[in-house]
Amino acid sequence: FEGLRYYCVTSRFFHDEKMADASNDCGADEPDIQATRKRFEVLDKKYRHLKGLSQRAVIEFEALQEKCQDYYEKYKEQEGKYLKIKGDLEKLKEVSNLALAEYENLHGKYEVEQNCRNKAEEFATNMVQENKKLKRQSQLLLSQVGEQVNLEEISSVSTDDQPLSVDAVFQEELKELKLMVESLRKEVKSTQEELTTTQNQLNSERQSHEVTKKRLMSNEKQFKQLNRVSVLALEEYNTLQQRYALETQCRVEAEKYAAEVLREKDVLDQQRKYISETTSKDEQLKKALEEITSLNKKLADERTEAEEKIKELLEDMKASKDEEYISVTEEKLHVAEEHIESLEQQLADTEKKVTEANQKVSELEKSLEEAKKQAAATPPSPVATPPPPPPPPPPPPPPPTQLIKKFMNIVGAKKRSSLKRNKAPKDPMAVAMSEMMQRIKTGNIQLKPVKSPSTTSSESDDTDAMSDLGNLLKTLKRNPSVDVGPGVSSPGADGSPVEWANIKLRKPSSSVESSKETSNSGDAGNGNNELKKVVLRKPRSHSAGDILDDRPKDEATAELKRILQRQKAAAEKGEKLIENVLLL
């Protein structure tokens, strides 16, 4: 309605304005006046139509309002009736409860009266039978005795004794009834006592039932937890067995590879001797070769020292009980990860910029070639402006050594004296790897076929226990399937051979590249003058050599990130195992 009113007011306002314009512009053109008149007529028709519609709407609204009021009054009446009926119903409920109580009392009294009546009827029947017997006996006696007995005297005596006998009978009945009432009261008291005792027993049994329910729930929870933990232990045992088999295969392959490396080293030593003999005349080349060898030795020593230091630090971290230092190191690791992420973002931005610059350079080169072709095709102009030079390429990203130095400073900021308090026992895997490296260095390698380890009594007991545990879990397992992590997968399950290409056993270093450059600059023609340095890497170990590798920044940061993620996953697994043990 407000919209209709607003429309009517606006139409009137426009009508007045148009009339005023028409009066002011009397000398204007006649076609404009006719057009305005037509518009005015159309607007007037619309206004009348809208006015009629608004009047109808107002009438309908008033009718609806009246209906609404009627319905509201009816609703109020119905609500009052409902409330009255509800009150009557509550009163009826109260009265019915009272009536039921009275009925129960009357029913009890009726039963008592009925019992008394039955007893009185029985007593009356007995008395009638006795009277009949007495009458028969008296008639027999009268027939036998005859006239010797005076009936009047007997009747007078009987009349005198009759009220006394009736009173005695009633008194006896009263005594019996009193005794019955007392016995019934005693029975009621005994039944009430029994009822209270039974109620107490019922409450105690309910409490014990609730306690047993709680214990059963806790036992079920513990059973489920034990089931889960045992399933996890089985899975970890299987994964460890698979890893052990894989590590043995890796060890065999590493020994084979080490033998090949030693052979290559011998060949390289012979080549080196030959090169030293050939280049003995040139002292500069000899000095360069000596410097290269010394640098390679220093680099290898530094790498081994860094690996040993990192291993010691990790062992001390595991064995140390300084929670504050661990928290500080974790915070530092988080800071390093954030720094690595920021550097990765910077790298991505720089790569985008480099790609854009390369695209621009390629476009400019294409435009230059097109311009050259056009210049060659067209006659030479008197003065040709040279094309602008291409923009300089962006600066290369900083080497990853700064990032590695920062990471090493963050890790080694704390005093090492606090870490060397509690030294952990030696890792058997590390001992085995050190023995293998010593054998490789000395050359005492005997390539033999891999034999399965001899199963001792303890190992057989362990395997039997684990197999028993697996069978028990299969029988007791309620869930149809157990979720296995996506990372765990049994090798050889698909029947595919182990991919040894994915295992990194070699890694090039910056010294290799420098040696290659020097050798190429010295003797480009000779193929035997290329010095190759091979660095043996321990299989499946994350050492400082991975961090100190002079690779491009993307690879170094990605490798650092992988190492940190693996360390995190191992720490989380250890925490989960500790939590499960504590729960048990």
XYZ file of C-alpha atoms in Angstrom:
584
model
C 0.000 0.000 0.000
C 2.844 2.394 0.733
C 4.275 1.647 -2.723
C 0.909 2.416 -4.354
C 0.624 5.655 -2.430
C 4.163 6.625 -3.405
C 3.400 5.869 -7.043
C 0.191 7.955 -6.930
C 1.976 10.914 -5.316
C 4.814 10.769 -7.862
C 2.349 10.545 -10.753
C 0.493 13.590 -9.420
C 3.771 15.477 -9.024
C 4.811 14.691 -12.600
C 1.329 15.684 -13.780
C 1.588 19.072 -12.048
C 5.066 19.621 -13.469
C 3.923 18.759 -16.941
C 0.939 21.122 -16.661
C 3.257 23.882 -15.481
C 5.644 23.203 -18.352
C 2.717 23.222 -20.748
C 1.485 26.598 -19.422
C 4.987 28.074 -19.574
C 5.733 26.754 -23.044
C 2.515 27.845 -24.746
C 4.429 29.165 -27.678
C 6.161 25.849 -28.244
C 5.423 23.419 -30.980
C 1.962 21.843 -31.179
C 3.175 18.236 -31.705
C 4.998 18.395 -28.374
C 1.787 19.554 -26.719
C -0.173 16.689 -28.283
C 2.434 14.155 -27.174
C 2.339 15.519 -23.660
C -1.475 15.353 -23.700
C -1.359 11.701 -24.782
C 1.164 10.904 -22.077
C -0.986 12.719 -19.557
C -4.060 10.711 -20.630
C -2.126 7.442 -20.352
C -0.822 8.426 -16.926
C -4.324 9.463 -15.856
C -5.716 6.090 -16.929
C -2.949 4.282 -15.056
C -3.581 6.468 -12.010
C -7.347 5.695 -12.065
C -6.645 1.998 -12.558
C -4.189 1.974 -9.661
C -6.645 3.955 -7.533
C -9.344 1.340 -8.166
C -6.896 -1.456 -7.382
C -5.839 0.268 -4.150
C -9.493 0.736 -3.094
C -10.166 -2.949 -3.779
C -7.040 -3.919 -1.855
C -8.109 -1.741 1.092
C -11.584 -3.337 1.086
C -10.082 -6.842 0.919
C -7.631 -5.974 3.677
C -10.463 -4.714 5.933
C -12.470 -7.889 5.244
C -9.430 -10.026 6.032
C -8.829 -8.021 9.207
C -12.436 -8.611 10.314
C -12.067 -12.339 9.587
C -8.815 -12.390 11.527
C -10.506 -10.750 14.510
C -13.391 -13.265 14.320
C -10.917 -16.156 14.185
C -8.952 -14.663 17.071
C -12.126 -14.398 19.186
C -13.018 -17.995 18.312
C -9.488 -19.040 19.233
C -9.817 -17.270 22.590
C -13.155 -19.006 23.244
C -11.681 -22.395 22.335
C -8.666 -21.699 24.524
C -10.948 -20.846 27.483
C -12.937 -24.026 26.911
C -9.719 -26.014 26.707
C -8.454 -24.534 29.976
C -11.787 -25.267 31.681
C -11.767 -28.846 30.411
C -8.164 -29.205 31.538
C -9.064 -27.978 35.054
C -12.043 -30.328 35.180
C -9.808 -33.186 34.079
C -7.286 -32.451 36.827
C -10.110 -32.304 39.378
C -11.456 -35.597 38.057
C -7.995 -37.103 38.386
C -7.762 -35.994 42.026
C -11.304 -37.212 42.778
C -10.637 -40.502 41.001
C -7.465 -41.015 43.049
C -9.429 -40.394 46.264
C -12.228 -42.681 45.042
C -9.699 -45.391 44.249
C -8.235 -45.097 47.746
C -11.702 -45.321 49.314
C -12.537 -48.251 47.051
C -9.428 -50.089 48.167
C -10.298 -49.493 51.848
C -13.913 -50.634 51.311
C -12.697 -53.653 49.373
C -10.466 -54.620 52.279
C -13.316 -54.191 54.762
C -15.607 -56.177 52.453
C -13.140 -59.039 52.339
C -12.861 -59.017 56.164
C -16.670 -58.977 56.544
C -17.006 -61.743 53.974
C -14.515 -63.888 55.878
C -16.419 -63.256 59.129
C -19.728 -64.102 57.443
C -18.341 -67.334 56.049
C -17.065 -68.305 59.467
C -20.476 -67.437 61.072
C -22.297 -69.499 58.450
C -20.001 -72.434 59.086
C -20.532 -72.082 62.843
C -24.363 -71.867 62.338
C -24.406 -74.980 60.163
C -22.390 -76.848 62.781
C -24.774 -75.704 65.507
C -27.830 -76.777 63.459
C -26.324 -80.204 62.888
C -25.518 -80.549 66.597
C -29.088 -79.486 67.519
C -30.492 -82.116 65.168
C -28.276 -84.762 66.721
C -29.325 -83.673 70.211
C -33.012 -83.779 69.242
C -32.630 -87.320 67.887
C -30.768 -88.406 71.010
C -33.402 -86.775 73.246
C -36.211 -88.523 71.376
C -34.426 -91.858 71.774
C -33.916 -91.205 75.463
C -37.558 -90.213 75.926
C -38.737 -93.353 74.142
C -36.511 -95.506 76.356
C -37.069 -93.713 79.705
C -40.699 -92.860 79.264
C -42.558 -91.435 82.228
C -39.593 -91.458 84.690
C -38.322 -88.013 83.532
C -40.278 -84.768 84.014
C -40.114 -82.755 80.814
C -41.130 -79.532 82.548
C -38.100 -79.622 84.878
C -35.733 -80.353 81.994
C -37.257 -77.532 79.951
C -36.884 -75.078 82.876
C -33.251 -76.112 83.339
C -32.605 -75.868 79.629
C -34.191 -72.395 79.499
C -32.015 -71.246 82.403
C -28.815 -72.695 80.885
C -29.529 -71.578 77.292
C -28.517 -67.849 77.596
C -25.384 -68.839 79.479
C -24.291 -71.193 76.682
C -24.895 -68.541 73.961
C -22.830 -65.933 75.851
C -20.019 -68.418 76.296
C -20.079 -69.219 72.593
C -19.886 -65.545 71.639
C -17.046 -64.934 74.084
C -15.126 -67.846 72.644
C -15.698 -66.503 69.137
C -14.485 -63.050 70.217
C -11.364 -64.563 71.752
C -10.681 -66.508 68.566
C -11.195 -63.393 66.442
C -8.873 -61.355 68.686
C -6.243 -64.048 68.386
C -6.705 -64.016 64.606
C -6.322 -60.208 64.492
C -3.129 -60.373 66.578
C -1.704 -63.113 64.374
C -2.610 -61.109 61.276
C -0.926 -58.002 62.719
C 2.192 -60.021 63.464
C 2.141 -61.390 59.927
C 1.729 -57.839 58.515
C 4.695 -56.628 60.580
C 6.813 -59.574 59.485
C 5.846 -59.024 55.848
C 6.701 -55.303 56.139
C 10.095 -56.163 57.614
C 10.678 -58.697 54.844
C 9.624 -56.080 52.285
C 12.122 -53.526 53.662
C 14.884 -56.143 53.687
C 14.069 -57.159 50.115
C 14.058 -53.487 49.039
C 17.462 -52.969 50.655
C 18.758 -56.093 48.945
C 17.334 -54.875 45.633
C 19.056 -51.473 46.026
C 22.348 -53.138 46.924
C 22.036 -55.480 43.950
C 21.293 -52.522 41.673
C 24.372 -50.711 42.923
C 26.492 -53.822 42.453
C 24.989 -54.238 38.978
C 25.952 -50.665 38.068
C 29.459 -51.226 39.435
C 29.792 -54.419 37.395
C 28.498 -52.574 34.317
C 31.139 -49.874 34.756
C 33.843 -52.506 35.253
C 32.641 -54.351 32.174
C 32.762 -51.132 30.121
C 36.262 -50.334 31.377
C 37.368 -53.917 30.649
C 35.914 -53.677 27.147
C 37.751 -50.391 26.568
C 41.000 -51.915 27.834
C 40.444 -54.967 25.652
C 39.873 -52.763 22.598
C 42.983 -50.741 23.396
C 45.019 -53.922 23.861
C 43.615 -55.258 20.614
C 44.605 -52.085 18.777
C 48.047 -52.010 20.375
C 48.641 -55.666 19.559
C 47.520 -55.083 15.965
C 49.895 -52.127 15.712
C 52.693 -54.205 17.269
C 52.081 -56.976 14.728
C 52.091 -54.490 11.865
C 55.294 -52.885 13.136
C 56.881 -56.308 13.571
C 55.980 -57.240 9.989
C 57.208 -53.890 8.656
C 60.461 -54.253 10.623
C 60.962 -57.750 9.224
C 60.416 -56.420 5.705
C 62.777 -53.517 6.364
C 65.367 -55.906 7.775
C 65.183 -58.049 4.632
C 65.391 -54.939 2.457
C 68.353 -53.599 4.464
C 70.181 -56.912 4.107
C 69.646 -56.762 0.346
C 70.806 -53.136 0.350
C 73.872 -54.114 2.345
C 74.760 -56.855 -0.134
C 74.247 -54.452 -3.032
C 76.334 -51.816 -1.213
C 79.163 -54.299 -0.698
C 79.029 -55.213 -4.379
C 78.997 -51.552 -5.280
C 81.899 -50.922 -2.885
C 83.898 -53.657 -4.594
C 83.200 -52.031 -7.955
C 84.181 -48.657 -6.498
C 87.464 -50.113 -5.228
C 88.146 -51.528 -8.672
C 87.380 -48.156 -10.221
C 89.614 -46.562 -7.595
C 92.477 -48.870 -8.572
C 91.893 -48.018 -12.219
C 91.804 -44.321 -11.359
C 94.995 -44.665 -9.311
C 96.692 -46.262 -12.316
C 95.362 -43.490 -14.546
C 96.537 -40.948 -12.023
C 100.009 -42.490 -11.958
C 100.077 -42.434 -15.737
C 98.895 -38.824 -15.765
C 101.446 -37.862 -13.090
C 104.199 -39.508 -15.150
C 103.035 -37.702 -18.287
C 102.590 -34.380 -16.505
C 105.776 -34.565 -14.422
C 107.320 -32.019 -16.744
C 104.535 -29.548 -16.055
C 104.906 -28.494 -12.392
C 101.758 -26.381 -12.386
C 99.576 -29.358 -13.317
C 101.274 -31.414 -10.653
C 100.575 -28.785 -8.006
C 96.945 -28.541 -9.133
C 96.564 -32.313 -8.879
C 98.084 -32.304 -5.389
C 95.787 -29.471 -4.326
C 92.777 -31.361 -5.745
C 93.690 -34.514 -3.830
C 94.259 -32.595 -0.595
C 90.986 -30.732 -1.027
C 89.157 -33.976 -1.721
C 90.639 -35.525 1.423
C 89.707 -32.488 3.481
C 86.199 -32.519 2.074
C 85.756 -36.220 2.841
C 87.149 -35.725 6.379
C 84.867 -32.760 6.971
C 81.869 -34.720 5.733
C 82.643 -37.690 7.947
C 83.213 -35.380 10.925
C 79.937 -33.580 10.233
C 78.079 -36.892 9.940
C 79.592 -38.140 13.202
C 78.771 -34.865 14.952
C 75.185 -34.939 13.727
C 74.844 -38.575 14.829
C 76.280 -37.718 18.254
C 73.954 -34.740 18.539
C 70.947 -36.856 17.595
C 71.924 -39.595 20.063
C 72.477 -37.004 22.785
C 69.123 -35.451 21.908
C 67.450 -38.852 22.264
C 69.281 -39.710 25.508
C 69.186 -36.255 27.127
C 66.493 -35.399 29.631
C 66.725 -31.612 29.185
C 63.178 -30.880 28.123
C 63.894 -27.166 27.886
C 66.747 -27.711 25.438
C 64.619 -30.111 23.396
C 61.805 -27.554 23.266
C 64.306 -24.823 22.274
C 65.753 -27.011 19.519
C 62.262 -27.862 18.293
C 61.420 -24.158 18.171
C 64.642 -23.547 16.275
C 63.751 -26.336 13.863
C 60.321 -24.747 13.355
C 62.031 -21.396 12.694
C 64.385 -23.114 10.236
C 61.433 -24.754 8.478
C 59.665 -21.393 8.214
C 62.875 -19.869 6.875
C 63.161 -22.714 4.356
C 59.539 -22.174 3.287
C 60.153 -18.448 2.825
C 63.297 -19.226 0.812
C 61.309 -21.682 -1.304
C 58.708 -18.992 -1.957
C 61.503 -16.581 -2.912
C 62.955 -19.242 -5.192
C 59.575 -19.785 -6.824
C 59.192 -16.022 -7.322
C 62.696 -15.751 -8.788
C 62.027 -18.728 -11.072
C 58.839 -17.072 -12.284
C 60.768 -13.857 -12.901
C 63.504 -15.779 -14.730
C 60.926 -17.554 -16.929
C 59.233 -14.223 -17.675
C 62.607 -12.643 -18.493
C 63.514 -15.587 -20.743
C 60.168 -15.242 -22.516
C 60.773 -11.517 -22.988
C 64.304 -12.203 -24.271
C 62.979 -14.815 -26.718
C 60.283 -12.383 -27.890
C 62.873 -9.604 -28.341
C 65.160 -11.978 -30.238
C 62.276 -12.937 -32.514
C 61.430 -9.278 -33.068
C 65.123 -8.557 -33.805
C 65.272 -11.383 -36.333
C 62.071 -10.147 -37.983
C 63.462 -6.598 -38.064
C 66.711 -7.879 -39.604
C 64.767 -9.794 -42.236
C 62.676 -6.726 -43.025
C 65.816 -4.577 -43.183
C 67.449 -7.072 -45.534
C 64.318 -7.193 -47.711
C 63.650 -3.405 -47.875
C 66.198 -0.833 -49.243
C 68.326 0.805 -46.574
C 66.794 3.934 -45.094
C 68.918 7.018 -44.552
C 68.901 6.780 -40.725
C 67.796 3.633 -38.845
C 67.421 3.735 -35.094
C 68.986 0.666 -33.449
C 66.660 -1.582 -31.421
C 66.880 -1.277 -27.642
C 69.181 -3.766 -25.924
C 67.537 -6.710 -24.120
C 67.070 -6.352 -20.357
C 69.787 -7.878 -18.187
C 68.993 -11.318 -16.759
C 67.994 -11.453 -13.088
C 70.717 -12.231 -10.550
C 71.158 -15.930 -9.799
C 69.773 -17.214 -6.498
C 72.221 -17.340 -3.593
C 74.004 -20.653 -3.074
C 72.490 -23.068 -0.565
C 75.566 -22.879 1.649
C 74.147 -19.875 3.543
C 70.965 -21.795 4.358
C 72.982 -24.832 5.446
C 75.237 -22.661 7.624
C 72.189 -21.086 9.281
C 70.697 -24.513 9.894
C 73.969 -25.800 11.391
C 74.248 -22.684 13.596
C 70.655 -23.206 14.830
C 71.301 -26.873 15.621
C 74.686 -26.288 17.310
C 73.838 -23.130 19.273
C 73.450 -24.910 22.623
C 76.472 -26.014 24.606
C 77.587 -29.511 23.789
C 78.610 -30.127 27.373
C 74.957 -30.407 28.468
C 74.320 -32.953 25.710
C 77.244 -35.224 26.611
C 75.978 -35.956 30.123
C 73.916 -39.028 29.281
C 75.342 -40.979 26.368
C 73.009 -43.512 24.791
C 74.180 -47.068 24.014
C 75.646 -47.682 20.586
C 73.248 -48.436 17.789
C 73.871 -51.936 16.329
C 72.973 -50.647 12.854
C 75.609 -47.903 13.125
C 78.190 -50.428 14.383
C 77.430 -52.750 11.457
C 77.696 -49.873 8.984
C 81.034 -48.747 10.477
C 82.368 -52.321 10.229
C 81.226 -52.495 6.617
C 82.930 -49.161 5.825
C 86.163 -50.350 7.462
C 86.043 -53.553 5.395
C 85.495 -51.461 2.258
C 88.413 -49.160 3.142
C 90.785 -52.018 3.936
C 89.599 -54.076 0.947
C 88.818 -57.244 2.935
C 85.575 -57.953 1.087
C 84.422 -61.477 0.407
C 81.472 -61.596 -1.916
C 79.418 -64.587 -0.798
C 75.838 -65.595 -1.432
C 73.434 -64.238 1.164
C 72.308 -66.889 3.595
C 69.292 -66.732 5.828
C 70.291 -65.984 9.465
C 70.512 -69.013 11.733
C 67.377 -69.219 13.827
C 68.266 -69.650 17.502
C 65.952 -70.836 20.214
C 65.113 -67.290 21.342
C 64.270 -66.188 17.776
C 62.080 -69.264 17.287
C 60.307 -68.480 20.563
C 59.754 -64.891 19.410
C 58.388 -65.975 16.036
C 56.138 -68.556 17.715
C 54.853 -65.915 20.116
C 54.222 -63.447 17.304
C 52.432 -66.105 15.229
C 50.306 -67.044 18.267
C 49.505 -63.380 18.796
C 48.523 -63.024 15.140
C 46.224 -66.067 15.315
C 44.666 -64.785 18.550
C 44.080 -61.376 16.978
C 42.462 -62.996 13.940
C 40.075 -64.909 16.180
C 39.304 -62.014 18.520
C 39.126 -59.335 15.849
C 35.684 -57.801 15.691
C 36.337 -55.289 12.934
C 36.448 -56.846 9.471
C 39.510 -54.884 8.398
C 42.334 -52.994 10.054
C 43.454 -49.695 8.559
C 47.051 -49.870 7.422
C 48.995 -46.688 6.805
C 49.464 -45.639 3.228
C 53.226 -45.569 3.593
C 53.532 -49.232 4.650
C 53.583 -51.647 1.750
C 55.013 -55.143 1.661
C 57.862 -55.439 -0.802
C 57.413 -58.107 -3.375
C 53.654 -58.302 -2.845
C 52.925 -57.428 -6.460
C 55.621 -59.781 -7.666
C 57.657 -56.871 -9.119
C 61.453 -56.869 -8.591
C 63.023 -54.427 -6.192
C 63.917 -51.191 -7.920
C 67.545 -50.588 -6.990
C 67.649 -47.542 -9.246
C 65.738 -45.507 -6.648
C 68.399 -46.154 -3.964
C 70.976 -43.366 -4.054
C 74.435 -44.782 -3.502
C 76.425 -42.025 -5.215
C 76.303 -38.291 -5.123
C 78.454 -35.840 -7.046
C 80.184 -33.031 -5.165
C 81.546 -29.667 -6.111
C 85.085 -31.020 -5.946
C 84.233 -33.459 -8.754
C 83.152 -30.603 -10.989
C 86.288 -28.571 -10.153
C 88.502 -31.593 -10.861
C 86.693 -32.164 -14.162
C 87.206 -28.524 -15.148
C 90.915 -28.600 -14.299
C 91.456 -31.858 -16.130
C 89.569 -30.604 -19.189
C 91.557 -27.348 -19.216
C 94.859 -29.238 -18.845
C 94.449 -31.975 -21.438
C 91.309 -31.649 -23.552
C 92.396 -34.263 -26.052
C 93.084 -37.135 -23.691
C 89.994 -39.008 -22.434
C 91.991 -40.620 -19.612
C 92.836 -37.243 -18.057
C 89.309 -36.826 -16.561
C 89.500 -37.392 -12.818
C 86.387 -38.891 -11.306
C 85.782 -38.923 -7.591
C 83.179 -41.375 -6.251
C 81.737 -40.837 -2.774
C 80.098 -43.848 -1.179
C 76.859 -43.047 0.592
C 75.368 -45.170 3.352
C 72.071 -46.697 2.332
C 68.912 -45.235 3.900
C 70.772 -42.881 6.281
C 70.247 -39.140 6.582
C 73.700 -37.712 7.174
C 75.190 -34.240 7.033
C 76.510 -35.059 3.585
C 72.984 -34.671 2.295
C 72.835 -31.193 3.803
C 76.356 -30.125 2.761
C 75.893 -31.281 -0.825
C 76.640 -28.446 -3.259
C 73.599 -28.945 -5.451
C 71.174 -26.408 -6.890
C 69.084 -24.619 -4.316
C 65.799 -26.353 -5.222
C 67.277 -29.834 -4.715
C 69.057 -28.850 -1.484
C 65.950 -27.286 0.059
C 63.779 -30.217 -1.055
C 66.238 -32.695 0.453
C 66.389 -30.696 3.699
C 62.599 -30.648 3.835
C 62.418 -34.420 3.288
C 64.924 -35.060 6.084
C 62.969 -32.832 8.488
C 59.676 -34.502 7.535
C 61.146 -37.976 8.105
C 62.543 -36.935 11.486
C 59.122 -35.525 12.418
C 57.369 -38.740 11.368
C 59.828 -40.833 13.402
C 59.320 -38.603 16.470
C 55.519 -38.816 16.123
C 55.707 -42.623 15.850
C 57.845 -42.771 19.003
C 55.389 -40.546 20.889
C 52.446 -42.712 19.783
C 54.221 -45.881 20.940
C 55.018 -44.283 24.324
C 51.368 -43.221 24.722
C 50.173 -46.742 23.920
C 52.623 -48.222 26.454
C 51.472 -45.735 29.114
C 47.829 -46.598 28.415
C 48.640 -50.295 28.820
